Amino acid sequence: MQFALGSLLLLLASASANISKSPAAAVHLPSSTKNGHNQLSSKNIITDLELDSGWFKFFFGQSNEETAYTFKFDYDDYVQISITDAYCAGDSFDLYKNGAYLLTTPLVSTNGCKDWTDNPNVAMKNDIFSSSKFSLPGKFNLTIWSKESPYNGGAAFIRADTRLQTCGPSTNMVLVTAPLSTHQQVVATCKRVGGKPVHIDPKNTKEAAKLLMDCGRTESWFGRLSLLPRSKAKGLGCLAFTVAIPDDPTVDVLDCATKLPVLCTLA
C-alpha cells in the first residue's frame, strides 16, 4: 500500500512538472523596455510641439494612465497632427484637446512583438500599429492617455505639420490648405515647406486656368483659390479665383485680411 501511494505521488508530481513546461504556460509578453519604455521618464512636462520638425518621441505607462507630456500648439492656422504607436504592436491612446475628449486611436491586436519597429514612418503605414492623422486649429493643448498598454509601458511618436495637398503630377506645386491672411504668412509658410509663393500675371487668364486645372481638380477648396500675394499693389492685395472654371476664370482682387489657401511652387 505504501509503495502504491508513493508511486501515485510520484506520478502526480511528474504530471505537474509536464504542465508547467507546456508551450501555453511558457508564453509571456515582452518587457516594457523592448516596447521603448523609459523608466526614468518624468511626468507633467509641458512642451511646444514645433511645426514641421518631424517626429517627437513620448513615453507612456500602464493602461488608462496619462503620458508624460502635455503638448502646446500656438499657431495661426490649422495643423495636421499624426500620432503612431511603435516598437511592439498593441498599444492605443485616448487624446484630449484642452481637457475635453477628442478621439481614440484604433484598438489593435497584440502579437507579442513579432513586427517590432522603432521607425514611426514604418509604423504609421502598417495597420498592425495603432495610429491616427487629423487636423486641428492651431491654438490648443493636447494631452495623451494610454488606452491599452499590454506591455505596461512603452514609447510612441507624434508630429505636427503644415497641411499640404499635392497638385497634379506634371507640376511642382503644392497647396497649403491652412487659410492664410498676410503676405508675410504666405512667404513664411511656403518657405517652411521648401518653396515659394506661386506668381502669376493677373491679366494672364490662360496661365491662371492652367493652374486651376493642375491644382484644382479635387475641388477640396472649391470656390476660392489663393494664387498670389501682390506686394506692388496698393496695400497688400491677394489674387484669387471665385469660380474654378478653366475656360473662363473670374478674377477678384481681395484684401489680404481674407483668409485663403495658398499655392507654393517647390524649389
CSV table of C-alpha atoms in Angstrom, one decimal:
chain,number,residue,atom,x,y,z
A,1,MET,CA,0.0,0.0,0.0
A,2,GLN,CA,2.9,2.4,0.9
A,3,PHE,CA,4.6,1.5,-2.5
A,4,ALA,CA,1.3,2.2,-4.4
A,5,LEU,CA,0.8,5.5,-2.6
A,6,GLY,CA,4.4,6.6,-3.3
A,7,SER,CA,4.1,5.7,-6.9
A,8,LEU,CA,0.9,7.7,-7.2
A,9,LEU,CA,2.5,10.8,-5.6
A,10,LEU,CA,5.5,10.4,-8.0
A,11,LEU,CA,3.1,10.2,-10.9
A,12,LEU,CA,1.2,13.4,-9.9
A,13,ALA,CA,4.5,15.3,-9.4
A,14,SER,CA,5.6,14.2,-12.9
A,15,ALA,CA,2.3,15.3,-14.4
A,16,SER,CA,2.5,18.7,-12.7
A,17,ALA,CA,6.1,19.2,-14.0
A,18,ASN,CA,4.9,18.5,-17.5
A,19,ILE,CA,2.1,21.0,-17.3
A,20,SER,CA,4.4,23.8,-16.2
A,21,LYS,CA,6.6,23.2,-19.2
A,22,SER,CA,3.8,23.2,-21.7
A,23,PRO,CA,4.1,25.8,-24.5
A,24,ALA,CA,0.9,27.6,-23.4
A,25,ALA,CA,2.2,28.2,-19.9
A,26,ALA,CA,5.5,29.5,-21.3
A,27,VAL,CA,4.0,32.3,-23.4
A,28,HIS,CA,4.7,35.8,-22.0
A,29,LEU,CA,4.7,39.3,-23.3
A,30,PRO,CA,7.9,41.2,-23.9
A,31,SER,CA,9.1,43.7,-21.3
A,32,SER,CA,8.1,47.4,-21.5
A,33,THR,CA,11.7,48.2,-22.2
A,34,LYS,CA,11.5,46.3,-25.5
A,35,ASN,CA,8.4,48.4,-26.2
A,36,GLY,CA,10.5,51.5,-25.9
A,37,HIS,CA,9.6,52.4,-22.3
A,38,ASN,CA,12.0,54.7,-20.4
A,39,GLN,CA,11.6,54.0,-16.7
A,40,LEU,CA,13.2,57.4,-15.9
A,41,SER,CA,10.7,59.5,-17.9
A,42,SER,CA,9.2,62.4,-16.0
A,43,LYS,CA,5.5,63.4,-15.7
A,44,ASN,CA,3.7,66.6,-16.4
A,45,ILE,CA,6.1,68.0,-18.9
A,46,ILE,CA,4.5,70.9,-20.9
A,47,THR,CA,6.2,71.4,-24.2
A,48,ASP,CA,5.6,73.2,-27.5
A,49,LEU,CA,5.5,70.8,-30.5
A,50,GLU,CA,7.3,72.6,-33.2
A,51,LEU,CA,5.6,72.7,-36.6
A,52,ASP,CA,7.3,70.7,-39.4
A,53,SER,CA,10.1,69.5,-37.1
A,54,GLY,CA,9.5,65.7,-37.6
A,55,TRP,CA,8.6,63.1,-35.1
A,56,PHE,CA,8.7,63.6,-31.3
A,57,LYS,CA,9.1,60.5,-29.1
A,58,PHE,CA,7.0,60.3,-25.9
A,59,PHE,CA,6.7,57.7,-23.2
A,60,PHE,CA,3.7,56.1,-21.5
A,61,GLY,CA,3.0,53.7,-18.7
A,62,GLN,CA,0.1,51.3,-17.9
A,63,SER,CA,-3.3,51.3,-19.4
A,64,ASN,CA,-5.6,54.3,-18.7
A,65,GLU,CA,-2.7,56.4,-17.4
A,66,GLU,CA,-1.7,59.9,-18.5
A,67,THR,CA,1.5,60.1,-20.5
A,68,ALA,CA,4.5,62.3,-19.5
A,69,TYR,CA,3.8,65.2,-21.9
A,70,THR,CA,1.2,67.9,-22.5
A,71,PHE,CA,1.7,69.4,-26.0
A,72,LYS,CA,1.1,73.1,-26.6
A,73,PHE,CA,0.1,74.4,-30.0
A,74,ASP,CA,0.1,78.1,-30.7
A,75,TYR,CA,-0.2,78.7,-34.5
A,76,ASP,CA,-2.3,81.0,-36.6
A,77,ASP,CA,-3.6,78.2,-38.8
A,78,TYR,CA,-4.7,74.6,-38.8
A,79,VAL,CA,-2.1,72.0,-38.3
A,80,GLN,CA,-2.1,68.3,-39.2
A,81,ILE,CA,-1.4,66.0,-36.2
A,82,SER,CA,0.0,62.5,-36.7
A,83,ILE,CA,0.4,60.0,-33.9
A,84,THR,CA,1.5,56.4,-34.0
A,85,ASP,CA,2.5,53.6,-31.7
A,86,ALA,CA,5.8,51.8,-32.5
A,87,TYR,CA,8.1,49.1,-31.2
A,88,CYS,CA,5.6,46.4,-30.1
A,89,ALA,CA,2.0,46.5,-31.6
A,90,GLY,CA,-1.0,46.5,-29.3
A,91,ASP,CA,-0.9,49.9,-27.6
A,92,SER,CA,-3.6,52.6,-28.2
A,93,PHE,CA,-4.3,56.1,-27.0
A,94,ASP,CA,-7.0,58.5,-25.9
A,95,LEU,CA,-6.4,62.1,-26.9
A,96,TYR,CA,-7.8,65.2,-25.2
A,97,LYS,CA,-8.0,68.7,-26.5
A,98,ASN,CA,-7.9,71.4,-23.8
A,99,GLY,CA,-9.0,68.7,-21.3
A,100,ALA,CA,-12.0,67.5,-23.4
A,101,TYR,CA,-12.1,64.1,-25.0
A,102,LEU,CA,-11.1,64.3,-28.7
A,103,LEU,CA,-10.6,60.8,-30.1
A,104,THR,CA,-9.2,57.3,-29.5
A,105,THR,CA,-6.6,55.7,-31.8
A,106,PRO,CA,-7.7,52.3,-33.3
A,107,LEU,CA,-7.7,49.3,-31.0
A,108,VAL,CA,-5.3,46.7,-32.4
A,109,SER,CA,-4.2,43.2,-31.5
A,110,THR,CA,-1.1,42.3,-29.5
A,111,ASN,CA,1.2,40.0,-31.4
A,112,GLY,CA,4.0,39.6,-28.9
A,113,CYS,CA,6.4,42.0,-30.7
A,114,LYS,CA,6.6,39.9,-33.9
A,115,ASP,CA,6.5,43.1,-36.1
A,116,TRP,CA,8.9,45.2,-34.0
A,117,THR,CA,10.0,48.6,-35.4
A,118,ASP,CA,11.3,51.8,-33.9
A,119,ASN,CA,10.7,53.7,-37.1
A,120,PRO,CA,7.5,55.8,-36.8
A,121,ASN,CA,7.2,56.2,-40.6
A,122,VAL,CA,7.1,52.4,-41.0
A,123,ALA,CA,4.7,52.0,-38.1
A,124,MET,CA,2.4,54.7,-39.5
A,125,LYS,CA,1.9,52.8,-42.7
A,126,ASN,CA,1.3,49.4,-41.0
A,127,ASP,CA,-2.2,48.7,-39.8
A,128,ILE,CA,-1.0,46.5,-37.0
A,129,PHE,CA,0.1,49.6,-35.2
A,130,SER,CA,-2.5,52.0,-33.7
A,131,SER,CA,-2.2,55.4,-35.5
A,132,SER,CA,-4.3,58.4,-36.4
A,133,LYS,CA,-3.9,61.6,-38.5
A,134,PHE,CA,-6.2,64.6,-38.1
A,135,SER,CA,-6.3,68.4,-38.3
A,136,LEU,CA,-7.0,71.0,-35.6
A,137,PRO,CA,-7.0,74.8,-35.4
A,138,GLY,CA,-3.6,76.0,-34.2
A,139,LYS,CA,-4.2,77.1,-30.6
A,140,PHE,CA,-4.8,74.3,-28.1
A,141,ASN,CA,-3.3,71.9,-25.6
A,142,LEU,CA,-3.2,68.2,-26.4
A,143,THR,CA,-2.9,65.5,-23.7
A,144,ILE,CA,-2.5,61.8,-24.4
A,145,TRP,CA,-3.6,58.9,-22.2
A,146,SER,CA,-2.7,55.3,-22.8
A,147,LYS,CA,-5.9,53.4,-23.6
A,148,GLU,CA,-4.5,49.9,-23.9
A,149,SER,CA,-0.9,49.2,-22.7
A,150,PRO,CA,-0.4,45.4,-22.7
A,151,TYR,CA,3.3,45.7,-22.0
A,152,ASN,CA,2.7,48.0,-19.0
A,153,GLY,CA,4.6,50.8,-20.7
A,154,GLY,CA,6.3,51.8,-24.0
A,155,ALA,CA,7.0,54.7,-26.4
A,156,ALA,CA,5.2,56.2,-29.3
A,157,PHE,CA,5.6,59.2,-31.7
A,158,ILE,CA,3.7,62.4,-32.5
A,159,ARG,CA,4.3,65.2,-35.0
A,160,ALA,CA,2.7,68.5,-36.2
A,161,ASP,CA,2.9,69.5,-39.9
A,162,THR,CA,1.6,72.2,-42.3
A,163,ARG,CA,-1.4,70.9,-44.1
A,164,LEU,CA,-0.5,70.3,-47.8
A,165,GLN,CA,-2.2,69.0,-50.9
A,166,THR,CA,-0.1,67.9,-53.8
A,167,CYS,CA,-1.0,69.2,-57.2
A,168,GLY,CA,-1.0,67.3,-60.5
A,169,PRO,CA,1.9,65.0,-61.2
A,170,SER,CA,3.1,67.4,-64.1
A,171,THR,CA,3.6,70.3,-61.7
A,172,ASN,CA,6.0,71.0,-58.8
A,173,MET,CA,3.3,72.8,-56.8
A,174,VAL,CA,1.6,72.1,-53.5
A,175,LEU,CA,-1.5,73.7,-51.9
A,176,VAL,CA,-1.2,74.8,-48.3
A,177,THR,CA,-4.7,74.1,-47.1
A,178,ALA,CA,-4.4,76.1,-43.9
A,179,PRO,CA,-6.0,79.5,-44.5
A,180,LEU,CA,-3.5,82.4,-44.6
A,181,SER,CA,-4.2,86.1,-44.4
A,182,THR,CA,-1.0,88.1,-44.9
A,183,HIS,CA,1.9,88.3,-47.4
A,184,GLN,CA,4.4,87.6,-44.6
A,185,GLN,CA,2.5,84.4,-43.6
A,186,VAL,CA,2.3,83.2,-47.2
A,187,VAL,CA,6.0,83.7,-47.8
A,188,ALA,CA,7.0,82.1,-44.5
A,189,THR,CA,4.6,79.1,-45.0
A,190,CYS,CA,5.9,78.4,-48.5
A,191,LYS,CA,9.5,78.7,-47.2
A,192,ARG,CA,8.8,76.2,-44.4
A,193,VAL,CA,7.7,73.6,-46.9
A,194,GLY,CA,10.7,74.2,-49.2
A,195,GLY,CA,9.1,76.5,-51.8
A,196,LYS,CA,8.0,80.0,-52.8
A,197,PRO,CA,4.6,81.5,-53.5
A,198,VAL,CA,3.3,81.0,-57.0
A,199,HIS,CA,3.4,84.2,-59.1
A,200,ILE,CA,1.1,84.9,-61.9
A,201,ASP,CA,0.1,87.9,-64.0
A,202,PRO,CA,-3.5,88.8,-63.1
A,203,LYS,CA,-4.2,89.5,-66.7
A,204,ASN,CA,-2.9,86.2,-67.9
A,205,THR,CA,-6.1,84.1,-67.6
A,206,LYS,CA,-4.6,81.2,-69.6
A,207,GLU,CA,-1.9,80.7,-67.1
A,208,ALA,CA,-4.5,81.1,-64.3
A,209,ALA,CA,-6.7,78.5,-66.0
A,210,LYS,CA,-3.7,76.0,-66.2
A,211,LEU,CA,-3.0,76.4,-62.5
A,212,LEU,CA,-6.7,75.7,-61.7
A,213,MET,CA,-6.5,72.6,-63.9
A,214,ASP,CA,-3.3,71.4,-62.4
A,215,CYS,CA,-4.2,72.0,-58.7
A,216,GLY,CA,-8.0,72.5,-58.6
A,217,ARG,CA,-9.3,69.1,-59.7
A,218,THR,CA,-10.0,67.7,-56.3
A,219,GLU,CA,-12.4,70.5,-55.5
A,220,SER,CA,-11.4,70.3,-51.9
A,221,TRP,CA,-11.0,74.1,-51.9
A,222,PHE,CA,-13.8,74.7,-54.4
A,223,GLY,CA,-14.9,78.3,-54.8
A,224,ARG,CA,-11.7,80.2,-54.0
A,225,LEU,CA,-8.0,79.6,-54.6
A,226,SER,CA,-5.3,82.0,-53.5
A,227,LEU,CA,-2.6,82.3,-56.1
A,228,LEU,CA,-0.6,85.4,-55.4
A,229,PRO,CA,0.2,88.0,-52.8
A,230,ARG,CA,0.7,91.2,-54.8
A,231,SER,CA,3.2,93.3,-52.8
A,232,LYS,CA,3.3,96.0,-55.5
A,233,ALA,CA,-0.4,96.6,-55.4
A,234,LYS,CA,-1.9,99.3,-53.3
A,235,GLY,CA,-1.6,97.9,-49.8
A,236,LEU,CA,-1.3,94.2,-50.0
A,237,GLY,CA,-3.8,92.7,-52.4
A,238,CYS,CA,-4.3,89.0,-53.0
A,239,LEU,CA,-5.3,87.5,-56.3
A,240,ALA,CA,-7.9,84.8,-56.1
A,241,PHE,CA,-10.4,82.9,-58.3
A,242,THR,CA,-14.0,82.9,-57.2
A,243,VAL,CA,-15.2,80.4,-59.9
A,244,ALA,CA,-13.0,77.4,-60.7
A,245,ILE,CA,-13.9,77.1,-64.4
A,246,PRO,CA,-10.7,76.6,-66.5
A,247,ASP,CA,-12.0,78.3,-69.7
A,248,ASP,CA,-13.4,81.4,-68.0
A,249,PRO,CA,-11.9,82.0,-64.6
A,250,THR,CA,-13.3,85.0,-62.7
A,251,VAL,CA,-10.6,87.1,-61.0
A,252,ASP,CA,-11.2,89.1,-57.9
A,253,VAL,CA,-8.6,91.3,-56.1
A,254,LEU,CA,-9.2,90.7,-52.4
A,255,ASP,CA,-8.0,92.4,-49.3
A,256,CYS,CA,-5.3,90.3,-47.6
A,257,ALA,CA,-7.5,90.1,-44.5
A,258,THR,CA,-9.4,87.5,-46.4
A,259,LYS,CA,-8.1,84.1,-45.3
A,260,LEU,CA,-7.5,81.7,-48.2
A,261,PRO,CA,-5.3,78.7,-49.0
A,262,VAL,CA,-2.1,79.4,-51.0
A,263,LEU,CA,-0.2,77.7,-53.8
A,264,CYS,CA,3.5,77.2,-53.4
A,265,THR,CA,5.9,76.2,-56.1
A,266,LEU,CA,8.6,73.9,-54.7
A,267,ALA,CA,12.3,74.7,-55.2
